[in-house]
Amino acid sequence: MNYYSLNNPNHNVNFKEAVIAGLAPDRGLYFPETIPTLSDEFIAHIEDYTAEEIAYRVIAPYVGTCIPEKELRQIISETLCFDFPCVPVHDAVYSLELYHGPTLAFKDVGARFMSRCLGYFNQNTTQKSTVLVATSGDTGGAVANGFLGVKGVDVVILYPSGKVSDIQERQLTTLGQNIRALEVQGVFDDCQDMVKSAFLDDDLKALGLTSANSINVARWLPQMFYYFFAWQQIKKHHNELVISCPSGNFGNICAGLLAKKMGLPIAHFMAATNVNDTVPEFLQTGRYTAKPSQPTLSNAMDVGNPSNFVRIQALYDNNREALLNDFSSFAYTDAQTREVMVALYEQTGYIAEPHGAVGYLGLQQVLQKHPEAVGLFLETAHPVKFLEEVESTLNIKLPIPESIAQLMAREKVKTSIATYADLKSYLLSS
Ligand SMILES: *Cc1c(COP(=O)(O)O)cnc(C)c1O
């Protein structure tokens, strides 16, 4: 399997090259040249397969010959070291809980998979890699945890000052070893722009920079697993399945749409956003206007120019009508998010954090058009990651998991920067 740059179909690389480069030299995102399909037999009997076997069959065609079968199976087994339960919430509505991993958010799967791929590719070289990553909240922790102690890889994380929760900040500033954190005086988009500029900067070539954002194919593609695991658990209901995914950079939902192209029978996808409504607006008006990101309760989705949306458009040959058959996107305010958190808790006892609540709002909307469907929303973070918000909105006390209690006792270590020049001199001097 080769990947081409979405800016230039003639630029072709294999999986290894795409993972190491992150972004094509022309700043285009890498996209698979062909979309493999899975057999009907496999989809129809998915309950007969283990999670690891499903993951292997889904990802193997994308990895091609870059990682041998034995090593790839090992990487998958280390990636999937926790569960992905579909929890009944009410009627035919389920929450697919993606937060049972080490940093309590769904990005653990992509980060673990990518770190192990990069570790495999680096094992016989003396060349060091530096993973440079911008985070709006959970990426940093997942990447820090996933890469901690991986040989030959340094990690530098950029996060917007004051825009991530205390737990999120601790997850990326307290690990030490090969992990360093930069607190940026700006918003997430500033962090993302700095990272993109660094990749194109010839002066930084020697550092072997690579990205661990969802633009990297090794973080993006394994997110497909969730949708297969969901289907495995929901299929027995024999109804059509609709899925709502709380979306920021649109990597997760793009992986879901790719899973559908591979043959997974999901009737409709909803990308639910907070007030950062660039994509909902595009679907309505046909005009795509990147905007500065606005801070919200669901901060991991505060993205004004979602990187992966170009991949979604590529999946549908840039045909908006075709896209609208499979995909909707709506935006919700913080007030609506709080309201639905309370309603869910009072009516069902289910505790959703703000991102999952946005997903649930989107699901309600899509179920109006698919009243017979089984509905699933992705709960992408553990409520305890948004402790103050959840506790004050629901007027409850959450038990603190042991892993978080340990984290709270550790000291934050970080360097403050404001401009790209600051980032560059930091990288060159370390
Ligand atoms: C990153 C994140 C999202 C958004 O996922 P995208 O793939 O960027 O759309 C949603 N919820 C949580 C908790 C996240 O960390």
Short mmCIF file of C-alpha atoms and ligand atoms in Angstrom, two decimals:
data_model
loop_
_atom_site.label_atom_id
_atom_site.label_comp_id
_atom_site.label_asym_id
_atom_site.label_seq_id
_atom_site.Cartn_x
_atom_site.Cartn_y
_atom_site.Cartn_z
CA MET A 1 0.00 0.00 0.00
CA ASN A 2 1.29 3.43 -0.92
CA TYR A 3 0.18 6.85 0.25
CA TYR A 4 0.00 10.01 -1.81
CA SER A 5 -0.01 13.62 -0.75
CA LEU A 6 -3.43 15.24 -0.96
CA ASN A 7 -1.64 18.22 -2.51
CA ASN A 8 0.11 16.15 -5.16
CA PRO A 9 -1.09 12.73 -6.38
CA ASN A 10 2.34 12.03 -7.92
CA HIS A 11 4.16 12.12 -4.58
CA ASN A 12 4.06 8.49 -3.38
CA VAL A 13 5.51 6.86 -0.27
CA ASN A 14 5.04 3.63 1.66
CA PHE A 15 3.66 3.29 5.22
CA LYS A 16 7.07 3.61 6.86
CA GLU A 17 7.96 6.76 4.96
CA ALA A 18 4.53 8.29 5.66
CA VAL A 19 4.83 7.56 9.40
CA ILE A 20 8.32 8.98 9.67
CA ALA A 21 7.55 12.10 7.64
CA GLY A 22 4.13 12.79 9.21
CA LEU A 23 3.26 15.37 6.59
CA ALA A 24 4.30 15.35 2.90
CA PRO A 25 7.01 17.87 1.92
CA ASP A 26 4.34 19.96 0.17
CA ARG A 27 2.37 20.12 3.48
CA GLY A 28 -0.26 17.73 2.10
CA LEU A 29 -1.75 15.00 4.28
CA TYR A 30 -0.95 11.43 3.26
CA PHE A 31 -3.87 9.40 1.95
CA PRO A 32 -4.02 5.70 0.98
CA GLU A 33 -3.83 5.09 -2.75
CA THR A 34 -6.57 2.46 -2.65
CA ILE A 35 -9.13 1.54 0.00
CA PRO A 36 -9.01 -2.19 0.70
CA THR A 37 -12.32 -4.00 1.29
CA LEU A 38 -12.99 -6.69 3.86
CA SER A 39 -14.95 -9.82 2.97
CA ASP A 40 -18.70 -9.96 3.65
CA GLU A 41 -17.98 -13.19 5.47
CA PHE A 42 -15.70 -11.39 7.94
CA ILE A 43 -18.20 -8.59 8.56
CA ALA A 44 -21.09 -11.08 8.97
CA HIS A 45 -19.21 -13.25 11.47
CA ILE A 46 -17.25 -10.57 13.27
CA GLU A 47 -18.32 -11.92 16.67
CA ASP A 48 -16.16 -15.00 16.00
CA TYR A 49 -12.96 -12.94 16.01
CA THR A 50 -10.92 -11.53 18.87
CA ALA A 51 -10.28 -7.79 19.06
CA GLU A 52 -6.65 -8.37 18.12
CA GLU A 53 -7.57 -10.44 15.07
CA ILE A 54 -10.07 -7.80 13.92
CA ALA A 55 -7.47 -5.08 14.34
CA TYR A 56 -4.87 -7.10 12.46
CA ARG A 57 -7.16 -7.72 9.48
CA VAL A 58 -8.24 -4.08 9.36
CA ILE A 59 -4.77 -2.52 9.56
CA ALA A 60 -2.52 -5.06 7.80
CA PRO A 61 -3.31 -3.88 4.24
CA TYR A 62 -2.37 -0.31 5.21
CA VAL A 63 0.95 -1.35 6.71
CA GLY A 64 1.83 -3.56 3.75
CA THR A 65 5.28 -5.10 3.93
CA CYS A 66 6.74 -2.35 6.13
CA ILE A 67 6.24 -4.37 9.33
CA PRO A 68 6.31 -8.20 9.30
CA GLU A 69 3.20 -10.03 10.52
CA LYS A 70 4.70 -11.22 13.81
CA GLU A 71 5.86 -7.73 14.83
CA LEU A 72 2.63 -6.12 13.69
CA ARG A 73 0.60 -8.54 15.81
CA GLN A 74 2.82 -7.71 18.77
CA ILE A 75 2.29 -3.97 18.22
CA ILE A 76 -1.48 -4.52 18.07
CA SER A 77 -1.48 -6.59 21.20
CA GLU A 78 0.40 -3.87 23.12
CA THR A 79 -1.92 -1.22 21.67
CA LEU A 80 -5.15 -2.94 22.70
CA CYS A 81 -4.39 -3.53 26.37
CA PHE A 82 -7.85 -2.37 27.57
CA ASP A 83 -11.58 -2.71 26.75
CA PHE A 84 -13.96 -0.77 24.50
CA PRO A 85 -17.38 -1.51 25.99
CA CYS A 86 -20.70 -0.48 24.42
CA VAL A 87 -22.69 0.53 27.49
CA PRO A 88 -26.52 0.67 27.24
CA VAL A 89 -27.77 4.14 28.20
CA HIS A 90 -31.47 4.06 27.38
CA ASP A 91 -33.78 2.52 24.75
CA ALA A 92 -31.63 1.73 21.73
CA VAL A 93 -28.91 4.18 22.69
CA TYR A 94 -25.41 3.07 23.63
CA SER A 95 -22.23 4.78 24.72
CA LEU A 96 -19.06 3.35 23.23
CA GLU A 97 -16.58 4.06 26.00
CA LEU A 98 -13.16 4.70 24.52
CA TYR A 99 -11.58 5.96 27.72
CA HIS A 100 -10.42 2.87 29.52
CA GLY A 101 -6.79 3.26 28.42
CA PRO A 102 -3.84 4.58 30.44
CA THR A 103 -4.55 8.31 29.93
CA LEU A 104 -8.33 7.94 30.10
CA ALA A 105 -9.08 9.27 26.60
CA PHE A 106 -9.55 7.64 23.21
CA LYS A 107 -6.28 8.90 21.80
CA ASP A 108 -4.40 6.16 23.66
CA VAL A 109 -4.99 3.70 20.82
CA GLY A 110 -3.50 5.89 18.09
CA ALA A 111 -0.63 7.05 20.27
CA ARG A 112 0.29 3.55 21.42
CA PHE A 113 0.11 2.17 17.89
CA MET A 114 2.18 4.96 16.40
CA SER A 115 4.85 4.94 19.10
CA ARG A 116 5.41 1.23 18.62
CA CYS A 117 5.57 1.53 14.84
CA LEU A 118 8.15 4.29 15.15
CA GLY A 119 10.07 2.27 17.73
CA TYR A 120 10.13 -0.63 15.26
CA PHE A 121 11.34 1.57 12.39
CA ASN A 122 14.05 3.13 14.58
CA GLN A 123 15.38 -0.03 16.17
CA ASN A 124 18.32 -0.47 13.80
CA THR A 125 19.25 3.13 13.11
CA THR A 126 21.39 5.57 15.04
CA GLN A 127 19.27 8.43 13.66
CA LYS A 128 17.14 9.97 16.38
CA SER A 129 13.51 11.01 15.80
CA THR A 130 11.90 13.96 17.49
CA VAL A 131 8.14 13.77 17.73
CA LEU A 132 6.71 17.27 17.73
CA VAL A 133 3.05 17.46 18.65
CA ALA A 134 0.44 20.15 19.26
CA THR A 135 -2.34 19.29 21.66
CA SER A 136 -5.73 20.83 22.39
CA GLY A 137 -6.09 18.63 25.44
CA ASP A 138 -5.78 14.86 25.29
CA THR A 139 -3.29 14.23 22.51
CA GLY A 140 -0.40 15.41 24.67
CA GLY A 141 -1.08 12.99 27.50
CA ALA A 142 -1.70 10.05 25.18
CA VAL A 143 1.43 10.76 23.15
CA ALA A 144 3.55 11.37 26.26
CA ASN A 145 2.37 8.11 27.80
CA GLY A 146 2.56 6.13 24.55
CA PHE A 147 6.13 7.24 23.77
CA LEU A 148 7.55 7.27 27.29
CA GLY A 149 10.83 5.38 27.26
CA VAL A 150 10.65 4.47 23.53
CA LYS A 151 14.31 4.28 22.46
CA GLY A 152 15.61 6.76 19.89
CA VAL A 153 12.54 9.00 20.11
CA ASP A 154 12.37 12.40 21.83
CA VAL A 155 8.96 13.97 22.32
CA VAL A 156 8.20 17.71 22.48
CA ILE A 157 4.60 18.68 23.22
CA LEU A 158 3.09 22.13 22.60
CA TYR A 159 -0.09 23.09 24.42
CA PRO A 160 -2.05 26.35 24.71
CA SER A 161 -1.56 28.05 28.07
CA GLY A 162 -4.66 27.97 30.28
CA LYS A 163 -6.74 26.04 27.72
CA VAL A 164 -6.21 22.50 29.01
CA SER A 165 -7.50 21.04 32.26
CA ASP A 166 -5.25 20.54 35.26
CA ILE A 167 -5.24 16.76 34.84
CA GLN A 168 -4.48 17.09 31.13
CA GLU A 169 -1.58 19.42 31.87
CA ARG A 170 -0.17 17.09 34.50
CA GLN A 171 -0.35 14.15 32.11
CA LEU A 172 2.04 15.87 29.74
CA THR A 173 4.29 17.83 32.09
CA THR A 174 5.12 15.29 34.80
CA LEU A 175 6.63 12.28 33.02
CA GLY A 176 10.21 13.42 32.38
CA GLN A 177 12.63 11.06 30.58
CA ASN A 178 12.26 11.57 26.80
CA ILE A 179 9.14 13.77 27.14
CA ARG A 180 9.23 17.62 27.29
CA ALA A 181 6.36 20.12 27.38
CA LEU A 182 6.13 23.65 25.96
CA GLU A 183 3.41 25.97 27.23
CA VAL A 184 2.44 28.28 24.35
CA GLN A 185 1.05 31.78 24.94
CA GLY A 186 -1.73 31.37 22.38
CA VAL A 187 -4.54 29.06 21.27
CA PHE A 188 -4.41 25.52 19.88
CA ASP A 189 -4.24 26.72 16.29
CA ASP A 190 -1.08 28.70 17.12
CA CYS A 191 0.48 25.49 18.46
CA GLN A 192 -0.55 23.59 15.35
CA ASP A 193 0.82 26.31 13.04
CA MET A 194 4.17 26.29 14.84
CA VAL A 195 4.41 22.52 14.46
CA LYS A 196 3.63 22.74 10.75
CA SER A 197 6.25 25.47 10.26
CA ALA A 198 8.88 23.42 12.08
CA PHE A 199 8.37 20.51 9.68
CA LEU A 200 9.13 22.75 6.73
CA ASP A 201 12.16 24.41 8.29
CA ASP A 202 15.42 23.21 6.70
CA ASP A 203 17.40 24.36 9.73
CA LEU A 204 15.65 21.67 11.81
CA LYS A 205 16.25 18.77 9.38
CA ALA A 206 18.90 17.15 11.59
CA LEU A 207 16.41 16.63 14.40
CA GLY A 208 14.41 14.09 12.35
CA LEU A 209 11.12 15.80 13.18
CA THR A 210 7.91 13.83 12.89
CA SER A 211 4.37 14.50 13.99
CA ALA A 212 2.16 12.49 16.31
CA ASN A 213 -1.00 14.44 15.56
CA SER A 214 -3.88 12.68 13.87
CA ILE A 215 -2.41 13.87 10.58
CA ASN A 216 0.08 11.01 11.02
CA VAL A 217 -1.32 7.90 9.33
CA ALA A 218 -0.15 5.69 12.21
CA ARG A 219 -2.35 7.65 14.62
CA TRP A 220 -5.24 8.13 12.27
CA LEU A 221 -5.74 4.63 10.86
CA PRO A 222 -5.96 2.51 14.05
CA GLN A 223 -8.96 4.58 15.13
CA MET A 224 -10.89 2.44 12.65
CA PHE A 225 -10.76 -0.36 15.23
CA TYR A 226 -13.37 1.35 17.41
CA TYR A 227 -16.02 1.13 14.75
CA PHE A 228 -15.40 -2.57 14.15
CA PHE A 229 -15.49 -3.23 17.91
CA ALA A 230 -18.77 -1.29 18.10
CA TRP A 231 -20.25 -3.31 15.26
CA GLN A 232 -19.14 -6.53 16.91
CA GLN A 233 -21.11 -5.62 20.05
CA ILE A 234 -24.18 -4.03 18.42
CA LYS A 235 -24.70 -6.27 15.39
CA LYS A 236 -26.92 -8.72 17.27
CA HIS A 237 -29.74 -6.16 17.29
CA HIS A 238 -30.16 -6.52 13.52
CA ASN A 239 -31.07 -2.85 13.22
CA GLU A 240 -29.21 -0.29 11.25
CA LEU A 241 -26.52 1.46 13.25
CA VAL A 242 -25.93 5.21 13.37
CA ILE A 243 -22.91 6.70 15.13
CA SER A 244 -22.25 10.14 16.52
CA CYS A 245 -18.65 11.14 17.10
CA PRO A 246 -17.68 14.28 19.03
CA SER A 247 -15.25 15.90 16.61
CA GLY A 248 -12.44 18.44 16.69
CA ASN A 249 -9.71 17.67 14.18
CA PHE A 250 -12.05 15.10 12.53
CA GLY A 251 -9.49 12.28 12.62
CA ASN A 252 -11.63 9.85 14.56
CA ILE A 253 -14.74 10.29 12.45
CA CYS A 254 -12.67 10.15 9.27
CA ALA A 255 -11.42 6.74 10.43
CA GLY A 256 -15.07 5.70 10.89
CA LEU A 257 -15.92 6.75 7.36
CA LEU A 258 -12.91 4.82 6.10
CA ALA A 259 -14.15 1.74 7.98
CA LYS A 260 -17.47 2.15 6.17
CA LYS A 261 -15.67 2.30 2.81
CA MET A 262 -13.93 -0.95 3.75
CA GLY A 263 -17.33 -2.59 4.11
CA LEU A 264 -18.55 -1.91 7.65
CA PRO A 265 -22.33 -1.39 7.38
CA ILE A 266 -22.86 1.81 9.34
CA ALA A 267 -25.93 3.68 8.10
CA HIS A 268 -24.94 7.22 9.02
CA PHE A 269 -22.24 9.22 10.77
CA MET A 270 -22.74 12.42 12.73
CA ALA A 271 -19.78 14.66 13.49
CA ALA A 272 -20.96 16.61 16.52
CA THR A 273 -18.93 19.74 17.27
CA ASN A 274 -18.94 22.50 19.86
CA VAL A 275 -19.30 26.10 18.63
CA ASN A 276 -16.17 25.64 16.52
CA ASP A 277 -18.47 24.99 13.59
CA THR A 278 -16.30 25.23 10.48
CA VAL A 279 -17.50 21.88 9.11
CA PRO A 280 -21.21 22.20 10.02
CA GLU A 281 -21.13 25.57 8.29
CA PHE A 282 -19.46 24.09 5.21
CA LEU A 283 -22.13 21.37 4.94
CA GLN A 284 -24.82 24.02 5.07
CA THR A 285 -23.32 26.64 2.81
CA GLY A 286 -20.76 24.82 0.65
CA ARG A 287 -18.12 27.31 1.77
CA TYR A 288 -15.22 26.22 3.93
CA THR A 289 -13.93 29.05 6.09
CA ALA A 290 -11.22 28.28 8.64
CA LYS A 291 -11.76 30.32 11.80
CA PRO A 292 -9.80 31.07 14.95
CA SER A 293 -10.68 28.44 17.54
CA GLN A 294 -12.95 29.42 20.41
CA PRO A 295 -12.48 28.00 23.89
CA THR A 296 -15.32 25.73 25.10
CA LEU A 297 -16.12 23.13 27.75
CA SER A 298 -15.14 20.36 25.34
CA ASN A 299 -11.65 21.76 24.89
CA ALA A 300 -10.16 18.80 23.02
CA MET A 301 -12.45 19.83 20.16
CA ASP A 302 -11.59 23.53 20.06
CA VAL A 303 -10.34 23.45 16.49
CA GLY A 304 -11.10 26.15 13.95
CA ASN A 305 -9.48 24.49 10.95
CA PRO A 306 -9.87 20.71 11.29
CA SER A 307 -6.87 19.07 9.59
CA ASN A 308 -8.54 15.81 8.69
CA PHE A 309 -11.53 17.25 6.89
CA VAL A 310 -9.58 17.21 3.60
CA ARG A 311 -9.25 13.45 4.05
CA ILE A 312 -13.01 13.13 4.45
CA GLN A 313 -13.50 15.11 1.27
CA ALA A 314 -10.96 12.92 -0.53
CA LEU A 315 -12.87 9.81 0.58
CA TYR A 316 -15.92 11.24 -1.20
CA ASP A 317 -14.05 12.58 -4.25
CA ASN A 318 -14.83 16.11 -3.06
CA ASN A 319 -18.49 15.47 -3.83
CA ARG A 320 -20.57 17.24 -1.17
CA GLU A 321 -23.83 15.53 -2.18
CA ALA A 322 -22.27 12.07 -1.88
CA LEU A 323 -20.79 13.02 1.48
CA LEU A 324 -24.15 14.23 2.78
CA ASN A 325 -25.66 10.77 2.20
CA ASP A 326 -23.38 9.24 4.81
CA PHE A 327 -22.43 12.16 6.98
CA SER A 328 -23.93 15.06 8.91
CA SER A 329 -22.32 17.60 11.19
CA PHE A 330 -23.94 19.91 13.73
CA ALA A 331 -22.62 22.33 16.33
CA TYR A 332 -23.78 22.66 19.94
CA THR A 333 -23.21 25.32 22.58
CA ASP A 334 -21.78 24.87 26.05
CA ALA A 335 -25.23 25.61 27.49
CA GLN A 336 -26.74 22.75 25.47
CA THR A 337 -23.86 20.51 26.53
CA ARG A 338 -24.42 21.18 30.24
CA GLU A 339 -28.17 20.78 29.86
CA VAL A 340 -27.87 17.36 28.24
CA MET A 341 -25.28 16.20 30.80
CA VAL A 342 -27.84 16.95 33.50
CA ALA A 343 -30.74 15.36 31.58
CA LEU A 344 -28.76 12.19 30.88
CA TYR A 345 -27.70 11.89 34.50
CA GLU A 346 -31.15 12.57 35.95
CA GLN A 347 -33.01 10.30 33.53
CA THR A 348 -30.57 7.40 33.21
CA GLY A 349 -27.82 7.80 35.81
CA TYR A 350 -25.23 7.92 33.02
CA ILE A 351 -22.35 10.32 33.66
CA ALA A 352 -21.12 11.91 30.44
CA GLU A 353 -18.27 14.41 30.30
CA PRO A 354 -18.58 17.39 27.91
CA HIS A 355 -17.17 15.70 24.77
CA GLY A 356 -19.39 12.65 25.12
CA ALA A 357 -22.33 14.95 25.84
CA VAL A 358 -21.75 16.77 22.55
CA GLY A 359 -21.71 13.34 20.89
CA TYR A 360 -25.01 12.48 22.58
CA LEU A 361 -26.57 15.75 21.35
CA GLY A 362 -25.55 14.84 17.81
CA LEU A 363 -26.96 11.36 18.21
CA GLN A 364 -30.36 12.69 19.27
CA GLN A 365 -30.41 14.74 16.09
CA VAL A 366 -29.46 11.88 13.78
CA LEU A 367 -31.94 9.50 15.42
CA GLN A 368 -34.77 11.82 14.40
CA LYS A 369 -34.06 10.83 10.80
CA HIS A 370 -33.34 7.18 11.67
CA PRO A 371 -35.97 6.38 14.33
CA GLU A 372 -35.58 2.60 13.96
CA ALA A 373 -31.80 2.62 14.25
CA VAL A 374 -29.61 1.62 17.12
CA GLY A 375 -27.70 4.76 18.09
CA LEU A 376 -24.20 4.91 19.43
CA PHE A 377 -22.29 7.91 20.67
CA LEU A 378 -18.58 7.81 21.36
CA GLU A 379 -17.63 8.76 24.90
CA THR A 380 -14.08 9.88 24.22
CA ALA A 381 -12.83 10.78 27.72
CA HIS A 382 -13.30 9.62 31.29
CA PRO A 383 -15.50 12.04 33.30
CA VAL A 384 -12.72 12.45 35.83
CA LYS A 385 -10.57 14.18 33.18
CA PHE A 386 -13.08 17.03 33.35
CA LEU A 387 -13.56 16.72 37.08
CA GLU A 388 -14.57 20.26 38.06
CA GLU A 389 -16.97 20.66 35.18
CA VAL A 390 -18.67 17.31 35.69
CA GLU A 391 -18.90 17.68 39.46
CA SER A 392 -20.29 21.21 39.37
CA THR A 393 -22.71 20.55 36.50
CA LEU A 394 -24.12 17.34 37.97
CA ASN A 395 -23.70 18.32 41.59
CA ILE A 396 -21.94 15.06 42.44
CA LYS A 397 -18.54 13.89 43.68
CA LEU A 398 -16.58 11.57 41.40
CA PRO A 399 -14.32 8.89 42.82
CA ILE A 400 -10.70 9.58 41.79
CA PRO A 401 -8.93 6.64 40.13
CA GLU A 402 -5.58 5.71 41.64
CA SER A 403 -3.64 6.64 38.48
CA ILE A 404 -5.00 10.20 38.67
CA ALA A 405 -4.31 10.52 42.39
CA GLN A 406 -0.65 9.69 41.73
CA LEU A 407 -0.52 12.24 38.93
CA MET A 408 -1.84 15.04 41.13
CA ALA A 409 1.08 14.59 43.47
CA ARG A 410 3.68 15.16 40.75
CA GLU A 411 5.26 18.47 39.84
CA LYS A 412 4.63 20.11 36.45
CA VAL A 413 7.77 20.79 34.40
CA LYS A 414 7.39 23.00 31.34
CA THR A 415 8.96 25.83 29.31
CA SER A 416 6.95 28.83 28.20
CA ILE A 417 7.17 30.07 24.58
CA ALA A 418 5.25 32.64 22.52
CA THR A 419 6.51 32.58 18.92
CA TYR A 420 7.86 30.25 16.28
CA ALA A 421 11.31 31.81 16.82
CA ASP A 422 11.11 30.70 20.48
CA LEU A 423 10.26 27.15 19.42
CA LYS A 424 13.08 27.03 16.93
CA SER A 425 15.74 28.20 19.33
CA TYR A 426 14.42 25.79 21.97
CA LEU A 427 14.69 22.85 19.58
CA LEU A 428 18.13 23.87 18.32
CA SER A 429 19.55 24.38 21.78
CA SER A 430 18.38 21.08 23.25
C1 LIG B 1 -9.22 14.61 20.48
C2 LIG B 1 -10.53 14.48 21.14
C3 LIG B 1 -11.73 14.60 20.42
C4 LIG B 1 -11.75 14.98 18.96
O1 LIG B 1 -11.24 13.96 18.13
P1 LIG B 1 -10.81 14.34 16.64
O2 LIG B 1 -10.29 13.06 16.07
O3 LIG B 1 -9.76 15.39 16.74
O4 LIG B 1 -12.03 14.84 15.96
C5 LIG B 1 -12.91 14.38 21.09
N1 LIG B 1 -12.94 14.10 22.40
C6 LIG B 1 -11.82 13.99 23.14
C7 LIG B 1 -11.94 13.69 24.59
C8 LIG B 1 -10.57 14.16 22.53
O5 LIG B 1 -9.48 14.04 23.26
#
